C-alpha cells in the first residue's frame, strides 16, 4: 500500500524487546454503531459549509458509516498464542502503534480515543487469536516504525512493504492497494495525471512521510528538469487536512492511497472525484521488530487463520475494501520498489 514510504535513515532499527506501555491506550468500539471519526466529520462539516451540500451533516446518517464488526466467532488459538515471545504476551496486552487519522483503515470516533477501521478490526481479531487485550496507541505516523520493538509490539498503520524497510523491520503482508489522485467533483481544473507533466504548476496535497510525497517530489524534479513550472507541493501531517485542502480549493488535487481516496469520495456523497485511475499498486503489512522473528511468525500464523476462516474477508467487506484482499499472509515478501 502506498501510505508510509518510510524515509528515515536508519531510524527504523529497533534493538531489544523491552516493553513500555507509554501513553494511555486507544479503546475499541463496542455496541451497535459508533459515530464517524472526529477528523473526517470535520472534513464533511467543512464541505457542507463551503460547498452548500445537502445531506452531509453529522446528524444525517453519518452514525451508520462507522462499522461494528461481530468478532464473537474469533477465539484464542493456544498453538498460535504460544508462538509469541514472553516479552510480548507476559502482561496480557498487545500494544500497537497507529496514526489514527486514516479512514477507512484507522480513525477515531467522536470521543477522540475509540479506534475503528478495517485495520483496527484486524488488530482486534489478532488480539482475540492471541488471547491478549489490544491497546492501540495513537501516534504520529513517522514515529511508529522506529518505536516498534520498544514502545510498541506491532505497527499497524497502512504501511507499504518496501525492500528498504525490510532491511530494518519485519513485515507480515495483509493487504494490497495503490494510489489515486482525488480532485473536486467534475475535475474543474481539468487534471489528467496520466499525461506527462500535467501536474507541473499544480497545487498538490500529500501526507507527510508517505509514498505519495515521494512520488510528487519525483514528479516535481522531472518538471524542473524539463523547464516546466514547479509543483506547489502541500505536505500535511494527516490525510484529513489533505482532503480539506482539496474541497476548499487550496489544493487542486491530493495524491492518496486508493482505499482512502475511494472512501473520501463515498463519504462526501460524490463531491470529490478520483481522476486518472489507480497506479503504484503495492502490498501493505504489519510491522514487527527486525530482531523479533518469533512475533512475525506468530502474526503471520494468526493472520493466515483469519484469512482461512473468513474473518479477514468479512472485515474487509464491511468496510468496502475487499478489492485489496490477499489470500496469503507472508513474512517479508518479495516486492518491486
Short mmCIF file of C-alpha atoms in Angstrom, two decimals:
data_model
loop_
_atom_site.label_atom_id
_atom_site.label_comp_id
_atom_site.label_asym_id
_atom_site.label_seq_id
_atom_site.Cartn_x
_atom_site.Cartn_y
_atom_site.Cartn_z
CA UNK A 1 0.00 0.00 0.00
CA UNK A 2 1.25 3.42 -0.87
CA UNK A 3 0.98 5.03 2.51
CA UNK A 4 4.07 5.41 4.60
CA UNK A 5 7.15 5.13 2.43
CA UNK A 6 9.43 5.50 5.45
CA UNK A 7 12.31 7.79 4.57
CA UNK A 8 14.21 7.97 7.84
CA UNK A 9 17.84 6.98 7.51
CA UNK A 10 18.41 4.21 9.96
CA UNK A 11 15.68 5.22 12.41
CA UNK A 12 13.63 2.09 11.72
CA UNK A 13 16.07 -0.20 13.50
CA UNK A 14 14.73 -1.30 16.89
CA UNK A 15 17.11 -3.06 19.32
CA UNK A 16 15.79 -5.34 22.04
CA UNK A 17 12.28 -6.16 23.14
CA UNK A 18 11.76 -4.11 26.30
CA UNK A 19 8.08 -3.23 26.59
CA UNK A 20 6.80 0.15 27.62
CA UNK A 21 3.09 0.90 27.77
CA UNK A 22 3.61 4.64 27.29
CA UNK A 23 0.56 6.88 26.92
CA UNK A 24 -2.95 5.77 27.74
CA UNK A 25 -4.31 3.44 25.09
CA UNK A 26 -6.99 3.91 22.47
CA UNK A 27 -10.09 1.89 23.22
CA UNK A 28 -12.09 -0.17 20.74
CA UNK A 29 -15.64 0.28 19.53
CA UNK A 30 -18.24 -1.77 21.35
CA UNK A 31 -22.01 -1.81 20.97
CA UNK A 32 -24.12 -1.20 17.91
CA UNK A 33 -22.83 1.76 15.91
CA UNK A 34 -20.14 4.32 16.58
CA UNK A 35 -20.06 7.81 15.26
CA UNK A 36 -17.78 8.78 12.42
CA UNK A 37 -14.28 9.87 13.34
CA UNK A 38 -13.92 13.44 14.59
CA UNK A 39 -11.36 14.19 11.92
CA UNK A 40 -13.45 13.05 8.99
CA UNK A 41 -16.59 14.64 10.40
CA UNK A 42 -14.69 17.91 10.41
CA UNK A 43 -13.98 17.50 6.72
CA UNK A 44 -17.60 16.75 5.95
CA UNK A 45 -18.77 19.69 8.03
CA UNK A 46 -16.31 21.91 6.19
CA UNK A 47 -17.65 20.70 2.85
CA UNK A 48 -21.18 21.50 3.96
CA UNK A 49 -20.15 24.99 4.97
CA UNK A 50 -18.12 25.80 1.89
CA UNK A 51 -19.97 23.97 -0.85
CA UNK A 52 -23.54 24.13 0.43
CA UNK A 53 -24.02 20.40 0.22
CA UNK A 54 -27.28 18.84 1.34
CA UNK A 55 -27.47 15.61 3.28
CA UNK A 56 -23.89 15.61 4.59
CA UNK A 57 -24.47 16.90 8.12
CA UNK A 58 -23.25 14.95 11.10
CA UNK A 59 -26.84 14.11 12.12
CA UNK A 60 -27.94 12.91 8.69
CA UNK A 61 -26.93 9.27 8.55
CA UNK A 62 -23.25 9.62 9.42
CA UNK A 63 -23.61 7.46 12.54
CA UNK A 64 -24.15 4.44 10.30
CA UNK A 65 -20.91 5.00 8.41
CA UNK A 66 -18.76 3.63 11.21
CA UNK A 67 -18.80 -0.14 11.48
CA UNK A 68 -19.08 -2.50 14.40
CA UNK A 69 -17.85 -5.92 13.30
CA UNK A 70 -19.08 -9.02 15.10
CA UNK A 71 -15.97 -10.98 16.08
CA UNK A 72 -17.70 -13.29 18.53
CA UNK A 73 -16.63 -16.29 16.45
CA UNK A 74 -12.91 -15.48 16.91
CA UNK A 75 -11.40 -17.26 19.89
CA UNK A 76 -7.95 -17.88 21.28
CA UNK A 77 -5.79 -20.36 19.38
CA UNK A 78 -3.49 -21.84 22.00
CA UNK A 79 -0.93 -23.11 19.49
CA UNK A 80 -0.61 -19.74 17.76
CA UNK A 81 -0.64 -17.83 21.04
CA UNK A 82 2.26 -19.98 22.26
CA UNK A 83 4.34 -18.73 19.34
CA UNK A 84 4.50 -15.22 20.82
CA UNK A 85 7.56 -14.49 22.97
CA UNK A 86 7.05 -13.75 26.66
CA UNK A 87 8.28 -10.20 26.10
CA UNK A 88 5.07 -9.57 24.15
CA UNK A 89 2.47 -11.64 25.97
CA UNK A 90 3.62 -11.56 29.61
CA UNK A 91 1.49 -8.54 30.55
CA UNK A 92 -1.55 -9.75 28.60
CA UNK A 93 -1.51 -6.72 26.30
CA UNK A 94 -0.71 -6.39 22.59
CA UNK A 95 0.46 -2.79 22.17
CA UNK A 96 0.04 -1.34 18.68
CA UNK A 97 1.23 1.96 17.26
CA UNK A 98 -1.10 3.57 14.72
CA UNK A 99 -1.63 7.01 13.17
CA UNK A 100 -5.40 7.13 13.61
CA UNK A 101 -6.46 9.78 11.08
CA UNK A 102 -6.59 7.48 8.08
CA UNK A 103 -10.15 6.34 7.29
CA UNK A 104 -11.24 3.73 6.48
CA UNK A 105 -8.12 1.92 7.77
CA UNK A 106 -7.86 3.54 11.18
CA UNK A 107 -9.54 6.60 12.66
CA UNK A 108 -11.13 7.85 15.88
CA UNK A 109 -14.76 8.30 16.88
CA UNK A 110 -16.04 11.48 18.49
CA UNK A 111 -14.67 10.52 21.90
CA UNK A 112 -11.23 11.00 20.32
CA UNK A 113 -9.96 7.71 21.75
CA UNK A 114 -12.01 4.88 20.24
CA UNK A 115 -10.18 3.48 17.20
CA UNK A 116 -12.19 1.98 14.35
CA UNK A 117 -11.48 0.97 10.75
CA UNK A 118 -10.64 -2.19 8.86
CA UNK A 119 -7.07 -2.37 10.16
CA UNK A 120 -8.30 -1.79 13.71
CA UNK A 121 -10.77 -4.65 13.33
CA UNK A 122 -7.98 -6.87 12.03
CA UNK A 123 -5.90 -5.83 15.04
CA UNK A 124 -8.74 -6.69 17.40
CA UNK A 125 -9.11 -10.09 15.71
CA UNK A 126 -5.39 -10.72 16.14
CA UNK A 127 -5.71 -9.97 19.84
CA UNK A 128 -8.54 -12.49 20.15
CA UNK A 129 -6.47 -15.20 18.45
CA UNK A 130 -3.58 -14.46 20.80
CA UNK A 131 -5.83 -14.17 23.86
CA UNK A 132 -4.49 -10.66 24.53
CA UNK A 133 -6.08 -7.28 25.17
CA UNK A 134 -5.33 -4.90 22.31
CA UNK A 135 -4.05 -1.45 23.23
CA UNK A 136 -3.83 0.92 20.25
CA UNK A 137 -1.56 3.89 20.85
CA UNK A 138 -2.37 6.92 18.70
CA UNK A 139 0.94 8.19 17.34
CA UNK A 140 2.45 10.41 14.68
CA UNK A 141 2.94 8.36 11.54
CA UNK A 142 6.69 8.71 11.14
CA UNK A 143 7.36 7.83 14.80
CA UNK A 144 5.77 4.37 14.69
CA UNK A 145 8.35 2.25 12.86
CA UNK A 146 11.30 3.46 14.96
CA UNK A 147 9.31 2.57 18.10
CA UNK A 148 8.31 -0.99 17.16
CA UNK A 149 10.16 -3.39 19.44
CA UNK A 150 10.42 -0.88 22.28
CA UNK A 151 7.28 1.19 22.76
CA UNK A 152 5.05 -0.96 20.52
CA UNK A 153 4.78 -4.68 19.85
CA UNK A 154 3.38 -4.01 16.36
CA UNK A 155 2.92 -1.15 13.94
CA UNK A 156 -0.39 -1.16 12.05
CA UNK A 157 -0.95 2.00 10.06
CA UNK A 158 -1.22 1.36 6.32
CA UNK A 159 2.49 0.69 5.91
CA UNK A 160 3.79 -0.05 2.44
CA UNK A 161 6.17 -3.01 2.28
CA UNK A 162 9.41 -1.97 0.59
CA UNK A 163 12.82 -3.57 0.20
CA UNK A 164 14.42 -0.68 2.07
CA UNK A 165 12.11 -1.11 5.04
CA UNK A 166 12.57 -4.86 5.10
CA UNK A 167 16.23 -4.23 5.86
CA UNK A 168 15.21 -2.62 9.17
CA UNK A 169 11.96 -4.28 10.27
CA UNK A 170 9.88 -7.38 9.54
CA UNK A 171 6.58 -7.21 7.70
CA UNK A 172 3.59 -9.54 7.55
CA UNK A 173 1.55 -8.82 4.42
CA UNK A 174 -2.18 -8.17 4.94
CA UNK A 175 -3.45 -6.04 2.04
CA UNK A 176 -2.75 -4.74 -1.45
CA UNK A 177 -3.64 -1.30 -2.75
CA UNK A 178 -2.46 1.51 -4.97
CA UNK A 179 -2.53 5.29 -5.16
CA UNK A 180 -5.11 7.63 -6.69
CA UNK A 181 -5.46 11.33 -7.40
CA UNK A 182 -8.57 12.97 -5.95
CA UNK A 183 -9.94 16.34 -7.01
CA UNK A 184 -13.19 18.25 -6.66
CA UNK A 185 -16.20 16.71 -8.36
CA UNK A 186 -16.26 17.47 -12.06
CA UNK A 187 -12.50 17.99 -12.16
CA UNK A 188 -12.88 21.77 -12.53
CA UNK A 189 -9.18 22.31 -13.25
CA UNK A 190 -9.10 19.69 -16.00
CA UNK A 191 -6.45 17.49 -14.40
CA UNK A 192 -5.09 14.49 -16.28
CA UNK A 193 -2.41 12.92 -14.05
CA UNK A 194 -1.77 10.22 -16.67
CA UNK A 195 -0.45 12.87 -19.04
CA UNK A 196 3.26 13.58 -18.75
CA UNK A 197 3.89 16.86 -16.94
CA UNK A 198 0.23 17.58 -16.26
CA UNK A 199 0.86 18.25 -12.57
CA UNK A 200 3.60 20.78 -13.26
CA UNK A 201 2.42 24.13 -11.91
CA UNK A 202 -0.43 22.49 -9.97
CA UNK A 203 -1.12 22.58 -6.22
CA UNK A 204 -0.87 19.03 -4.85
CA UNK A 205 -1.69 17.96 -1.28
CA UNK A 206 0.10 14.93 0.21
CA UNK A 207 0.52 13.42 3.66
CA UNK A 208 3.99 13.79 5.10
CA UNK A 209 6.23 10.73 5.12
CA UNK A 210 4.25 8.78 2.54
CA UNK A 211 4.98 7.21 -0.83
CA UNK A 212 2.73 9.86 -2.33
CA UNK A 213 5.02 12.59 -1.03
CA UNK A 214 7.96 10.75 -2.60
CA UNK A 215 6.08 10.39 -5.86
CA UNK A 216 5.16 14.08 -6.08
CA UNK A 217 8.71 15.13 -5.18
CA UNK A 218 9.99 12.95 -8.03
CA UNK A 219 7.42 14.44 -10.41
CA UNK A 220 8.49 17.92 -9.35
CA UNK A 221 12.12 17.14 -10.17
CA UNK A 222 11.02 15.96 -13.62
CA UNK A 223 9.04 19.19 -14.10
CA UNK A 224 12.07 21.33 -13.25
CA UNK A 225 14.39 19.22 -15.39
CA UNK A 226 12.06 19.75 -18.35
CA UNK A 227 11.97 23.51 -17.80
CA UNK A 228 8.35 23.47 -16.63
CA UNK A 229 6.74 25.13 -13.62
CA UNK A 230 7.41 23.53 -10.27
CA UNK A 231 4.64 21.66 -8.47
CA UNK A 232 3.27 23.53 -5.46
CA UNK A 233 3.63 20.62 -3.02
CA UNK A 234 1.50 20.98 0.10
CA UNK A 235 2.56 18.43 2.76
CA UNK A 236 0.18 17.85 5.67
CA UNK A 237 0.56 15.78 8.85
CA UNK A 238 -2.74 13.95 8.33
CA UNK A 239 -4.92 12.79 5.47
CA UNK A 240 -7.91 14.78 6.70
CA UNK A 241 -6.01 18.02 6.12
CA UNK A 242 -5.25 16.94 2.56
CA UNK A 243 -8.94 16.39 1.86
CA UNK A 244 -9.82 19.73 3.42
CA UNK A 245 -7.27 21.47 1.19
CA UNK A 246 -8.88 19.96 -1.92
CA UNK A 247 -12.50 20.72 -1.04
CA UNK A 248 -11.59 24.28 -0.06
CA UNK A 249 -9.68 24.88 -3.30
CA UNK A 250 -6.38 25.46 -1.52
CA UNK A 251 -5.06 22.41 -3.38
CA UNK A 252 -6.01 21.28 -6.88
CA UNK A 253 -5.65 17.60 -6.10
CA UNK A 254 -4.44 15.16 -3.46
CA UNK A 255 -2.36 12.04 -4.02
CA UNK A 256 -3.54 9.31 -1.65
CA UNK A 257 -3.92 5.56 -1.09
CA UNK A 258 -6.74 4.09 -3.14
CA UNK A 259 -8.92 2.88 -0.21
CA UNK A 260 -8.69 6.30 1.43
CA UNK A 261 -9.44 8.14 -1.81
CA UNK A 262 -12.41 5.93 -2.58
CA UNK A 263 -13.68 6.33 0.98
CA UNK A 264 -13.40 10.12 0.81
CA UNK A 265 -15.44 10.16 -2.41
CA UNK A 266 -18.10 7.93 -0.84
CA UNK A 267 -18.31 9.83 2.45
CA UNK A 268 -18.77 13.18 0.72
CA UNK A 269 -21.56 11.72 -1.42
CA UNK A 270 -19.63 12.17 -4.63
CA UNK A 271 -18.45 15.74 -4.02
CA UNK A 272 -14.91 14.56 -4.62
CA UNK A 273 -13.74 12.57 -7.63
CA UNK A 274 -10.93 10.15 -8.46
CA UNK A 275 -9.15 11.10 -11.69
CA UNK A 276 -6.65 9.12 -13.74
CA UNK A 277 -7.32 5.68 -12.25
CA UNK A 278 -5.15 3.71 -9.83
CA UNK A 279 -1.38 3.43 -10.02
CA UNK A 280 1.53 2.18 -7.95
CA UNK A 281 -0.10 -0.98 -6.59
CA UNK A 282 1.92 -2.39 -3.67
CA UNK A 283 1.48 -4.66 -0.62
CA UNK A 284 0.73 -3.38 2.86
CA UNK A 285 1.83 -5.06 6.07
CA UNK A 286 2.01 -5.21 9.83
CA UNK A 287 5.39 -4.18 11.25
CA UNK A 288 7.36 -6.18 13.84
CA UNK A 289 10.87 -5.60 15.14
CA UNK A 290 13.70 -6.95 12.97
CA UNK A 291 15.22 -8.69 15.97
CA UNK A 292 11.96 -10.48 16.79
CA UNK A 293 11.17 -13.08 14.14
CA UNK A 294 9.07 -15.05 16.66
CA UNK A 295 6.47 -12.28 16.79
CA UNK A 296 6.46 -12.02 13.00
CA UNK A 297 5.81 -15.76 12.72
CA UNK A 298 3.01 -15.58 15.27
CA UNK A 299 1.35 -12.65 13.48
CA UNK A 300 1.67 -14.47 10.14
CA UNK A 301 0.04 -17.61 11.57
CA UNK A 302 -2.77 -15.61 13.18
CA UNK A 303 -3.45 -13.59 10.03
CA UNK A 304 -3.50 -16.74 7.91
CA UNK A 305 -6.01 -18.29 10.30
CA UNK A 306 -8.25 -15.22 9.95
CA UNK A 307 -7.95 -15.40 6.16
CA UNK A 308 -8.75 -19.09 6.07
CA UNK A 309 -11.79 -18.93 8.38
CA UNK A 310 -13.41 -15.98 6.59
CA UNK A 311 -13.00 -13.38 9.35
CA UNK A 312 -10.50 -11.37 7.30
CA UNK A 313 -12.80 -11.06 4.29
CA UNK A 314 -15.81 -10.29 6.49
CA UNK A 315 -13.94 -7.31 7.94
CA UNK A 316 -12.79 -6.01 4.55
CA UNK A 317 -16.27 -6.35 3.02
CA UNK A 318 -17.83 -4.48 5.93
CA UNK A 319 -15.60 -1.52 5.13
CA UNK A 320 -15.95 -1.85 1.34
CA UNK A 321 -12.25 -2.53 0.72
CA UNK A 322 -12.39 -6.20 -0.29
CA UNK A 323 -10.75 -5.39 -3.64
CA UNK A 324 -7.47 -5.19 -1.73
CA UNK A 325 -7.79 -8.64 -0.17
CA UNK A 326 -4.96 -11.15 -0.41
CA UNK A 327 -5.17 -14.89 0.32
CA UNK A 328 -1.74 -15.49 1.83
CA UNK A 329 -0.04 -13.68 4.70
CA UNK A 330 3.72 -13.67 4.11
CA UNK A 331 6.71 -12.56 6.14
CA UNK A 332 8.91 -10.10 4.25
CA UNK A 333 7.51 -10.86 0.78
CA UNK A 334 9.46 -10.01 -2.33
CA UNK A 335 8.41 -6.59 -3.61
CA UNK A 336 9.23 -4.35 -6.54
CA UNK A 337 10.21 -0.86 -5.40
#
